[in-house]
Short mmCIF file of C-alpha atoms in Angstrom, two decimals:
data_model
loop_
_atom_site.label_atom_id
_atom_site.label_comp_id
_atom_site.label_asym_id
_atom_site.label_seq_id
_atom_site.Cartn_x
_atom_site.Cartn_y
_atom_site.Cartn_z
CA MET A 105 0.00 0.00 0.00
CA PHE A 106 1.24 3.45 -0.93
CA GLN A 107 0.38 6.92 0.26
CA LEU A 108 0.89 9.76 -2.19
CA TYR A 109 1.20 13.35 -1.01
CA HIS A 110 -0.04 15.41 -3.94
CA PHE A 111 -1.92 18.47 -5.09
CA PRO A 112 -4.75 17.84 -7.61
CA LEU A 113 -3.53 20.40 -10.16
CA ASP A 114 0.18 19.66 -9.76
CA PRO A 115 1.40 17.97 -12.98
CA MET A 116 4.22 16.01 -11.38
CA SER A 117 1.77 14.55 -8.84
CA ARG A 118 -0.60 13.72 -11.70
CA ALA A 119 2.14 11.86 -13.58
CA VAL A 120 2.67 9.63 -10.55
CA ARG A 121 -1.08 9.04 -10.12
CA LEU A 122 -1.25 7.99 -13.79
CA ALA A 123 1.72 5.64 -13.41
CA LEU A 124 0.36 3.98 -10.25
CA ALA A 125 -3.03 3.55 -11.95
CA GLU A 126 -1.43 2.09 -15.10
CA TYR A 127 0.39 -0.37 -12.84
CA GLU A 128 -2.87 -1.10 -10.95
CA LEU A 129 -1.11 -0.42 -7.65
CA ASP A 130 -3.36 0.69 -4.77
CA PHE A 131 -2.62 4.04 -3.25
CA GLU A 132 -4.18 6.59 -0.95
CA LEU A 133 -4.05 10.28 -1.79
CA VAL A 134 -3.13 12.91 0.79
CA GLU A 135 -3.66 16.47 -0.40
CA GLU A 136 -0.78 18.78 0.46
CA ARG A 137 -0.83 22.55 -0.04
CA VAL A 138 2.88 23.02 -0.33
CA TRP A 139 2.72 26.81 0.04
CA GLU A 140 1.60 26.31 3.66
CA ARG A 141 5.03 24.76 4.33
CA ARG A 142 3.73 22.36 6.99
CA HIS A 143 6.41 21.29 9.40
CA GLU A 144 5.44 17.59 9.22
CA PHE A 145 5.55 17.64 5.44
CA LEU A 146 8.94 19.36 5.33
CA ALA A 147 10.22 16.54 7.53
CA LEU A 148 9.19 14.11 4.76
CA ASN A 149 10.58 16.22 1.93
CA PRO A 150 12.87 19.09 2.90
CA ALA A 151 12.47 20.46 -0.65
CA GLY A 152 8.85 21.15 0.30
CA SER A 153 7.45 19.90 -3.01
CA VAL A 154 4.98 17.23 -4.11
CA PRO A 155 4.75 14.42 -5.12
CA VAL A 156 6.04 12.38 -2.20
CA LEU A 157 5.38 8.64 -2.12
CA ILE A 158 5.32 6.67 1.13
CA ASP A 159 5.90 2.99 0.56
CA GLU A 160 4.25 1.27 3.52
CA ASP A 161 5.29 -2.19 2.43
CA GLN A 162 8.85 -1.38 3.37
CA GLU A 163 10.15 -1.40 6.92
CA GLY A 164 10.24 2.08 8.39
CA LEU A 165 7.89 3.67 5.82
CA LEU A 166 10.22 4.53 2.98
CA THR A 167 9.80 8.08 1.62
CA ILE A 168 10.47 8.77 -2.08
CA CYS A 169 10.43 12.37 -3.33
CA GLY A 170 9.84 13.62 -6.87
CA SER A 171 8.07 12.14 -9.90
CA SER A 172 11.15 10.84 -11.78
CA VAL A 173 12.68 9.45 -8.61
CA ILE A 174 9.39 7.67 -7.83
CA ALA A 175 9.21 6.27 -11.39
CA GLU A 176 12.75 4.86 -11.18
CA TYR A 177 12.11 3.53 -7.65
CA ILE A 178 8.95 1.64 -8.63
CA ARG A 179 10.69 0.13 -11.62
CA GLU A 180 13.65 -1.04 -9.53
CA ARG A 181 11.65 -2.26 -6.53
CA TYR A 182 8.68 -3.90 -8.26
CA ARG A 183 10.11 -4.92 -11.64
CA THR A 184 9.25 -8.58 -11.08
CA GLU A 185 5.61 -7.88 -10.13
CA LEU A 186 5.25 -5.39 -13.00
CA GLU A 187 6.95 -7.51 -15.66
CA GLY A 188 5.39 -6.87 -19.06
CA LYS A 189 3.66 -3.64 -18.10
CA LEU A 190 6.61 -1.44 -17.10
CA LEU A 191 6.34 2.13 -18.36
CA PHE A 192 10.02 2.04 -19.37
CA PRO A 193 11.18 0.86 -22.80
CA ASP A 194 13.12 -2.39 -22.88
CA ASN A 195 16.32 -1.09 -24.42
CA VAL A 196 18.95 1.34 -23.20
CA GLU A 197 18.70 3.85 -26.08
CA GLU A 198 14.95 4.18 -25.79
CA ARG A 199 15.16 4.55 -22.03
CA ALA A 200 17.55 7.47 -22.60
CA GLU A 201 15.07 8.94 -25.09
CA MET A 202 12.23 8.49 -22.59
CA ARG A 203 14.20 10.17 -19.80
CA ARG A 204 15.10 13.04 -22.16
CA LEU A 205 11.42 13.60 -22.88
CA VAL A 206 10.39 13.36 -19.23
CA GLU A 207 12.96 16.07 -18.49
CA TRP A 208 11.70 18.05 -21.47
CA PHE A 209 8.23 18.23 -19.93
CA ASP A 210 9.17 18.38 -16.25
CA ARG A 211 11.74 21.12 -16.76
CA LYS A 212 11.27 22.91 -20.07
CA PHE A 213 7.47 22.70 -20.39
CA GLN A 214 7.19 23.29 -16.63
CA ASP A 215 9.33 26.47 -16.77
CA GLU A 216 7.98 27.79 -20.07
CA VAL A 217 4.30 26.84 -19.87
CA THR A 218 2.96 25.23 -16.68
CA PHE A 219 4.56 27.60 -14.21
CA ASN A 220 3.50 30.69 -16.17
CA ILE A 221 -0.10 29.57 -16.42
CA VAL A 222 -0.79 27.39 -13.39
CA HIS A 223 1.18 29.32 -10.81
CA GLN A 224 -0.67 32.49 -11.88
CA LYS A 225 -4.14 31.02 -12.22
CA VAL A 226 -4.17 28.39 -9.45
CA ASP A 227 -1.43 28.64 -6.83
CA ARG A 228 -1.70 32.41 -6.40
CA GLN A 229 -5.41 32.10 -5.62
CA PHE A 230 -4.55 30.03 -2.56
CA MET A 231 -1.44 31.87 -1.40
CA ALA A 232 -1.55 34.64 1.20
CA LYS A 233 -1.04 38.11 -0.23
CA ASP A 234 2.27 38.64 1.58
CA ALA A 235 3.52 35.30 0.21
CA GLY A 236 2.88 36.32 -3.40
CA GLY A 237 -0.84 35.52 -3.69
CA GLY A 238 -3.28 37.62 -5.69
CA PRO A 239 -4.98 37.85 -9.08
CA PRO A 240 -3.14 36.36 -12.07
CA ASP A 241 -0.63 38.51 -13.96
CA MET A 242 -2.07 38.07 -17.46
CA THR A 243 1.18 39.09 -19.19
CA VAL A 244 2.82 36.04 -17.63
CA VAL A 245 -0.16 33.83 -18.53
CA HIS A 246 0.02 34.99 -22.14
CA ALA A 247 3.74 34.21 -22.33
CA GLY A 248 2.88 30.69 -21.17
CA LEU A 249 0.16 30.35 -23.80
CA HIS A 250 2.56 31.55 -26.48
CA ASN A 251 5.16 28.94 -25.46
CA LEU A 252 2.50 26.22 -25.31
CA ARG A 253 2.09 26.28 -29.12
CA TYR A 254 5.78 25.48 -29.59
CA HIS A 255 5.47 22.44 -27.31
CA LEU A 256 2.29 21.20 -29.02
CA LYS A 257 4.14 21.47 -32.31
CA TYR A 258 6.97 19.39 -30.84
CA ILE A 259 4.49 16.69 -29.76
CA GLU A 260 3.12 16.69 -33.32
CA HIS A 261 6.66 16.37 -34.67
CA LEU A 262 7.33 13.34 -32.45
CA MET A 263 3.96 11.73 -33.20
CA GLY A 264 4.63 12.07 -36.92
CA ALA A 265 7.06 9.15 -36.65
CA ARG A 266 6.05 7.30 -33.51
CA ASN A 267 3.16 5.42 -31.93
CA TRP A 268 3.70 7.02 -28.52
CA LEU A 269 6.11 9.85 -27.64
CA THR A 270 9.14 7.61 -27.01
CA GLY A 271 8.45 5.00 -29.70
CA GLU A 272 6.27 1.94 -29.95
CA ASP A 273 4.97 1.76 -26.38
CA LEU A 274 3.37 3.98 -23.78
CA THR A 275 6.01 5.23 -21.32
CA HIS A 276 6.50 7.76 -18.54
CA ALA A 277 7.19 10.37 -21.25
CA ASP A 278 3.54 10.22 -22.36
CA LEU A 279 2.34 10.41 -18.77
CA ALA A 280 4.60 13.38 -17.97
CA ALA A 281 3.48 15.28 -21.07
CA ALA A 282 -0.20 14.44 -20.57
CA ALA A 283 -0.04 15.38 -16.90
CA HIS A 284 1.23 18.88 -17.73
CA LEU A 285 -1.25 19.32 -20.54
CA SER A 286 -4.14 18.03 -18.41
CA VAL A 287 -3.64 20.87 -15.94
CA VAL A 288 -3.53 23.50 -18.67
CA ASP A 289 -6.58 21.80 -20.22
CA TYR A 290 -8.44 21.92 -16.89
CA LEU A 291 -8.07 25.69 -17.18
CA GLY A 292 -9.34 25.52 -20.78
CA HIS A 293 -6.14 26.84 -22.36
CA VAL A 294 -5.06 24.17 -24.85
CA PRO A 295 -5.78 25.14 -28.51
CA TRP A 296 -6.41 21.51 -29.50
CA GLU A 297 -8.08 22.37 -32.84
CA GLU A 298 -4.84 23.83 -34.18
CA PHE A 299 -2.88 20.66 -33.34
CA PRO A 300 -4.91 17.65 -34.52
CA GLU A 301 -2.11 15.06 -34.11
CA ALA A 302 -1.42 16.19 -30.55
CA LYS A 303 -5.17 16.09 -29.91
CA THR A 304 -5.41 12.50 -31.18
CA TRP A 305 -2.49 11.45 -28.98
CA TYR A 306 -4.05 13.16 -25.94
CA ALA A 307 -7.51 11.69 -26.64
CA ARG A 308 -5.99 8.19 -26.61
CA LEU A 309 -4.49 8.89 -23.19
CA LYS A 310 -7.56 10.61 -21.83
CA SER A 311 -9.75 7.61 -22.60
CA ARG A 312 -7.54 5.22 -20.64
CA ARG A 313 -8.84 3.94 -17.32
CA SER A 314 -5.79 5.44 -15.55
CA PHE A 315 -6.96 8.93 -16.52
CA ARG A 316 -10.40 8.73 -14.90
CA ALA A 317 -9.44 9.90 -11.43
CA LEU A 318 -7.74 12.98 -12.91
CA LEU A 319 -10.86 13.91 -14.83
CA SER A 320 -12.96 13.85 -11.67
CA ASP A 321 -10.64 16.20 -9.76
CA GLN A 322 -12.40 19.27 -8.48
CA VAL A 323 -10.42 22.08 -6.94
CA ALA A 324 -12.18 24.71 -4.82
CA ARG A 325 -11.91 28.17 -6.39
CA VAL A 326 -10.83 26.75 -9.77
CA ILE A 327 -13.58 25.66 -12.18
CA PRO A 328 -12.60 23.18 -14.93
CA ALA A 329 -13.21 24.04 -18.58
CA ALA A 330 -16.46 22.68 -20.04
CA HIS A 331 -14.74 20.05 -22.24
CA TYR A 332 -12.28 18.92 -19.54
CA THR A 333 -13.98 15.57 -18.84
CA ASP A 334 -15.29 15.09 -22.40
CA LEU A 335 -13.58 12.15 -24.15
CA ASP A 336 -14.75 13.45 -27.55
CA PHE A 337 -13.51 16.99 -27.03
CA MET B 179 35.20 7.24 -27.36
CA PHE B 180 32.79 9.98 -26.32
CA GLN B 181 32.30 13.56 -27.37
CA LEU B 182 30.80 15.92 -24.82
CA TYR B 183 29.19 19.18 -25.85
CA HIS B 184 29.61 21.42 -22.84
CA PHE B 185 30.27 24.92 -21.55
CA PRO B 186 33.13 25.27 -19.05
CA LEU B 187 31.09 27.10 -16.41
CA ASP B 188 27.91 25.08 -16.86
CA PRO B 189 27.42 22.95 -13.71
CA MET B 190 25.48 20.15 -15.42
CA SER B 191 28.30 19.78 -17.99
CA ARG B 192 30.83 19.76 -15.15
CA ALA B 193 28.97 16.97 -13.35
CA VAL B 194 29.27 14.80 -16.49
CA ARG B 195 32.97 15.66 -16.91
CA LEU B 196 33.55 14.59 -13.29
CA ALA B 197 31.65 11.34 -13.77
CA LEU B 198 33.50 10.42 -16.99
CA ALA B 199 36.82 11.20 -15.28
CA GLU B 200 35.88 9.13 -12.21
CA TYR B 201 35.07 6.25 -14.59
CA GLU B 202 38.36 6.85 -16.47
CA LEU B 203 36.44 6.96 -19.74
CA ASP B 204 38.11 8.93 -22.56
CA PHE B 205 36.19 11.84 -23.96
CA GLU B 206 36.68 14.86 -26.15
CA LEU B 207 35.22 18.22 -25.16
CA VAL B 208 33.37 20.43 -27.64
CA GLU B 209 32.57 23.89 -26.31
CA GLU B 210 29.03 25.02 -27.09
CA ARG B 211 27.71 28.51 -26.45
CA VAL B 212 24.07 27.59 -26.15
CA TRP B 213 22.82 31.16 -26.36
CA GLU B 214 24.02 31.28 -30.00
CA ARG B 215 21.40 28.59 -30.75
CA ARG B 216 23.48 26.96 -33.51
CA HIS B 217 21.35 25.06 -35.96
CA GLU B 218 23.63 21.97 -35.93
CA PHE B 219 23.53 21.84 -32.16
CA LEU B 220 19.73 22.17 -32.00
CA ALA B 221 19.58 19.16 -34.33
CA LEU B 222 21.45 17.18 -31.64
CA ASN B 223 19.40 18.51 -28.73
CA PRO B 224 16.20 20.39 -29.61
CA ALA B 225 16.09 21.66 -26.01
CA GLY B 226 19.22 23.66 -26.91
CA SER B 227 21.00 22.90 -23.64
CA VAL B 228 24.28 21.28 -22.63
CA PRO B 229 25.54 18.72 -21.72
CA VAL B 230 25.06 16.46 -24.74
CA LEU B 231 27.05 13.23 -24.95
CA ILE B 232 27.79 11.54 -28.27
CA ASP B 233 28.61 7.88 -27.86
CA GLU B 234 30.75 7.02 -30.86
CA ASP B 235 31.04 3.37 -29.90
CA GLN B 236 27.44 2.90 -30.86
CA GLU B 237 26.20 2.52 -34.41
CA GLY B 238 24.82 5.75 -35.72
CA LEU B 239 26.45 7.99 -33.11
CA LEU B 240 24.01 7.84 -30.25
CA THR B 241 23.10 11.24 -28.76
CA ILE B 242 22.26 11.48 -25.04
CA CYS B 243 20.99 14.79 -23.63
CA GLY B 244 21.11 16.03 -20.05
CA SER B 245 23.32 15.19 -17.07
CA SER B 246 20.96 12.79 -15.26
CA VAL B 247 20.01 11.05 -18.49
CA ILE B 248 23.72 10.63 -19.32
CA ALA B 249 24.43 9.26 -15.83
CA GLU B 250 21.64 6.66 -16.11
CA TYR B 251 22.71 5.79 -19.68
CA ILE B 252 26.34 5.15 -18.76
CA ARG B 253 25.30 2.99 -15.83
CA GLU B 254 22.96 0.91 -17.99
CA ARG B 255 25.24 0.62 -21.04
CA TYR B 256 28.60 0.11 -19.33
CA ARG B 257 27.67 -1.49 -16.01
CA THR B 258 29.82 -4.55 -16.70
CA GLU B 259 32.93 -2.54 -17.60
CA LEU B 260 32.38 -0.19 -14.64
CA GLU B 261 31.58 -2.89 -12.07
CA GLY B 262 32.83 -1.87 -8.63
CA LYS B 263 33.26 1.80 -9.47
CA LEU B 264 29.71 2.82 -10.39
CA LEU B 265 28.66 6.18 -9.00
CA PHE B 266 25.27 4.72 -8.01
CA PRO B 267 24.66 3.05 -4.63
CA ASP B 268 24.05 -0.69 -4.69
CA ASN B 269 20.61 -0.70 -3.12
CA VAL B 270 17.25 0.63 -4.27
CA GLU B 271 16.57 2.95 -1.30
CA GLU B 272 19.96 4.63 -1.55
CA ARG B 273 19.60 5.05 -5.29
CA ALA B 274 16.31 6.88 -4.62
CA GLU B 275 18.09 9.05 -2.07
CA MET B 276 20.89 9.77 -4.56
CA ARG B 277 18.42 10.73 -7.28
CA ARG B 278 16.54 12.98 -4.83
CA LEU B 279 19.77 14.81 -4.05
CA VAL B 280 20.80 15.10 -7.71
CA GLU B 281 17.41 16.73 -8.36
CA TRP B 282 17.88 18.89 -5.30
CA PHE B 283 21.03 20.39 -6.81
CA ASP B 284 20.07 20.33 -10.48
CA ARG B 285 16.68 21.92 -9.88
CA LYS B 286 16.48 23.65 -6.51
CA PHE B 287 20.09 24.81 -6.17
CA GLN B 288 20.10 25.61 -9.91
CA ASP B 289 16.97 27.79 -9.65
CA GLU B 290 17.75 29.39 -6.29
CA VAL B 291 21.52 29.85 -6.50
CA THR B 292 23.34 28.97 -9.74
CA PHE B 293 20.96 30.68 -12.13
CA ASN B 294 20.82 33.87 -10.05
CA ILE B 295 24.60 34.14 -9.81
CA VAL B 296 26.01 32.47 -12.93
CA HIS B 297 23.46 33.67 -15.45
CA GLN B 298 24.01 37.24 -14.23
CA LYS B 299 27.80 37.14 -13.92
CA VAL B 300 28.77 34.82 -16.78
CA ASP B 301 26.11 34.14 -19.42
CA ARG B 302 24.96 37.77 -19.70
CA GLN B 303 28.52 38.88 -20.46
CA PHE B 304 28.46 36.75 -23.61
CA MET B 305 24.89 37.36 -24.72
CA ALA B 306 23.93 40.09 -27.20
CA LYS B 307 22.22 43.07 -25.63
CA ASP B 308 18.93 42.42 -27.43
CA ALA B 309 19.01 38.80 -26.22
CA GLY B 310 19.24 39.83 -22.55
CA GLY B 311 23.00 40.44 -22.29
CA GLY B 312 24.51 43.19 -20.17
CA PRO B 313 26.06 43.91 -16.78
CA PRO B 314 24.90 41.72 -13.85
CA ASP B 315 21.80 42.73 -11.90
CA MET B 316 23.32 42.71 -8.41
CA THR B 317 19.94 42.41 -6.67
CA VAL B 318 19.52 39.03 -8.35
CA VAL B 319 23.11 38.02 -7.53
CA HIS B 320 22.55 38.90 -3.87
CA ALA B 321 19.37 36.82 -3.74
CA GLY B 322 21.45 33.89 -5.05
CA LEU B 323 24.12 34.47 -2.41
CA HIS B 324 21.48 34.61 0.31
CA ASN B 325 20.00 31.27 -0.83
CA LEU B 326 23.47 29.72 -1.08
CA ARG B 327 23.85 29.78 2.73
CA TYR B 328 20.72 27.66 3.15
CA HIS B 329 22.11 25.03 0.76
CA LEU B 330 25.53 24.98 2.44
CA LYS B 331 23.74 24.43 5.74
CA TYR B 332 21.86 21.51 4.15
CA ILE B 333 25.15 19.96 2.99
CA GLU B 334 26.44 20.32 6.55
CA HIS B 335 23.28 18.67 7.87
CA LEU B 336 23.77 15.69 5.52
CA MET B 337 27.47 15.41 6.22
CA GLY B 338 26.77 15.34 9.96
CA ALA B 339 25.57 11.74 9.57
CA ARG B 340 27.15 10.51 6.35
CA ASN B 341 30.53 9.89 4.74
CA TRP B 342 29.41 11.30 1.38
CA LEU B 343 26.13 13.08 0.58
CA THR B 344 24.13 9.92 -0.16
CA GLY B 345 25.73 7.63 2.41
CA GLU B 346 28.89 5.58 2.59
CA ASP B 347 30.14 6.04 -0.98
CA LEU B 348 30.80 8.79 -3.50
CA THR B 349 27.85 9.08 -5.91
CA HIS B 350 26.46 11.35 -8.60
CA ALA B 351 24.87 13.41 -5.79
CA ASP B 352 28.33 14.57 -4.66
CA LEU B 353 29.35 15.33 -8.23
CA ALA B 354 26.17 17.31 -8.94
CA ALA B 355 26.53 19.35 -5.75
CA ALA B 356 30.25 19.94 -6.25
CA ALA B 357 29.73 20.90 -9.90
CA HIS B 358 27.28 23.67 -8.95
CA LEU B 359 29.45 24.87 -6.08
CA SER B 360 32.59 24.80 -8.25
CA VAL B 361 31.08 27.36 -10.62
CA VAL B 362 30.03 29.67 -7.78
CA ASP B 363 33.49 29.12 -6.27
CA TYR B 364 35.16 30.04 -9.59
CA LEU B 365 33.45 33.41 -9.14
CA GLY B 366 34.71 33.58 -5.54
CA HIS B 367 31.25 33.58 -3.93
CA VAL B 368 31.24 30.60 -1.55
CA PRO B 369 31.59 31.62 2.14
CA TRP B 370 33.52 28.44 3.00
CA GLU B 371 34.79 29.71 6.36
CA GLU B 372 31.25 29.84 7.73
CA PHE B 373 30.57 26.21 6.76
CA PRO B 374 33.58 24.11 7.84
CA GLU B 375 31.93 20.69 7.31
CA ALA B 376 30.84 21.63 3.80
CA LYS B 377 34.36 22.92 3.18
CA THR B 378 35.91 19.63 4.32
CA TRP B 379 33.57 17.67 2.04
CA TYR B 380 34.36 19.95 -0.93
CA ALA B 381 38.11 19.82 -0.25
CA ARG B 382 38.00 16.00 -0.45
CA LEU B 383 36.31 16.24 -3.84
CA LYS B 384 38.53 19.04 -5.10
CA SER B 385 41.68 17.01 -4.43
CA ARG B 386 40.47 14.05 -6.50
CA ARG B 387 42.13 13.47 -9.86
CA SER B 388 38.72 13.82 -11.59
CA PHE B 389 38.52 17.45 -10.48
CA ARG B 390 41.80 18.60 -12.07
CA ALA B 391 40.44 19.48 -15.50
CA LEU B 392 37.74 21.65 -13.92
CA LEU B 393 40.32 23.59 -11.95
CA SER B 394 42.27 24.43 -15.09
CA ASP B 395 39.23 25.84 -16.92
CA GLN B 396 39.73 29.38 -18.06
CA VAL B 397 36.87 31.34 -19.50
CA ALA B 398 37.54 34.51 -21.47
CA ARG B 399 35.99 37.58 -19.78
CA VAL B 400 35.55 35.73 -16.47
CA ILE B 401 38.55 35.61 -14.10
CA PRO B 402 38.55 32.84 -11.47
CA ALA B 403 38.83 33.72 -7.77
CA ALA B 404 42.38 33.59 -6.34
CA HIS B 405 41.76 30.44 -4.26
CA TYR B 406 39.87 28.58 -7.03
CA THR B 407 42.67 26.12 -7.85
CA ASP B 408 44.07 26.01 -4.30
CA LEU B 409 43.60 22.59 -2.68
CA ASP B 410 44.23 24.10 0.79
CA PHE B 411 41.77 26.96 0.39
#
């Protein structure tokens, strides 16, 4: 049994939820508002960020911090149980390609798109004014929306030659990318009609069973876009 | 034989140089000024960032992008040849701890310290004015220096209970941390005297053979601090 400290609209938390659901591993969600900087949570992860996975099967409640670290940990610890459904490619070159793409989304997309849009439109609604809270700075949001088109084009470029982002099979790269996009989509900001190949790729992911819990997320103060749960968007 | 696209004062490139030197693998350095956004380089890594490793032993010149991706690739590809000297701990829990710390330095330290100091004092000296070049914004540099103390304290906290940052053995976590600090140290900005345990840890790394090439780096327009190459600093 796992516990996952997460925030519903945090993309890195969402990537882990998708992975655990793909693996059909049971887990319990604990919502953490990282900006409150709870003492007990900082003791689990001094970086103060989600996701944090607690593996209760291990002696002494093992704590694993960060989406990539969690992905590598689950592969190494449960590779026998998960044989045949691992979200890592089988060969070394493709694993390098997968990790490159995970970093692409968790660093580059995060810095250029997610942070600009989600920090402004979600996090700042919850944060105290003296901690940087307040209404969104729309100049920053628009910069994020501008950058988003470049990333959607890159997804289209990859999908022009591949079945999933890394190659033949679904991997953590797809989950990382979809997790980021799902948060921007919750806010209604993805121009899907301009990027039909990216839309087809995302629709395939969105209709998977692992995606269901994400689509039923509701966050107080933040209303999802009308098409957010629609599988034929 | 490997080729490594790098920039001398880029910490992620330095971490790879240290790892390859620890492994006694031969490699050739190719200096890349990423802000020039060379077409041929973007074809290797569309993210436009260093480090990029070309593995010439592989058919078709395999391209591996990013310091963590390169570290995982070398472990997976050359684990037999490197048996006994791998920079990864032997057990799953410690590997998770190592990866957490590598992310700590490559994301948190990078965003809070390195970027504030090195982007202002190095990169902006090379960049064209209309691309954001110019003299350093000292308010930003000072924010970086303020944050640096918190990270040095964290290194001291870890070293209070461990032989190296992850545990008993030298790992990529030490190399990542030392690579970031080495760039700030090149600029003369690490208050070592206030953090004696961190200083002792860094001195052990600095006196390793793998560190020598880093200490002889010279970057036009950026003069290293007087003690930078001194092993008894």
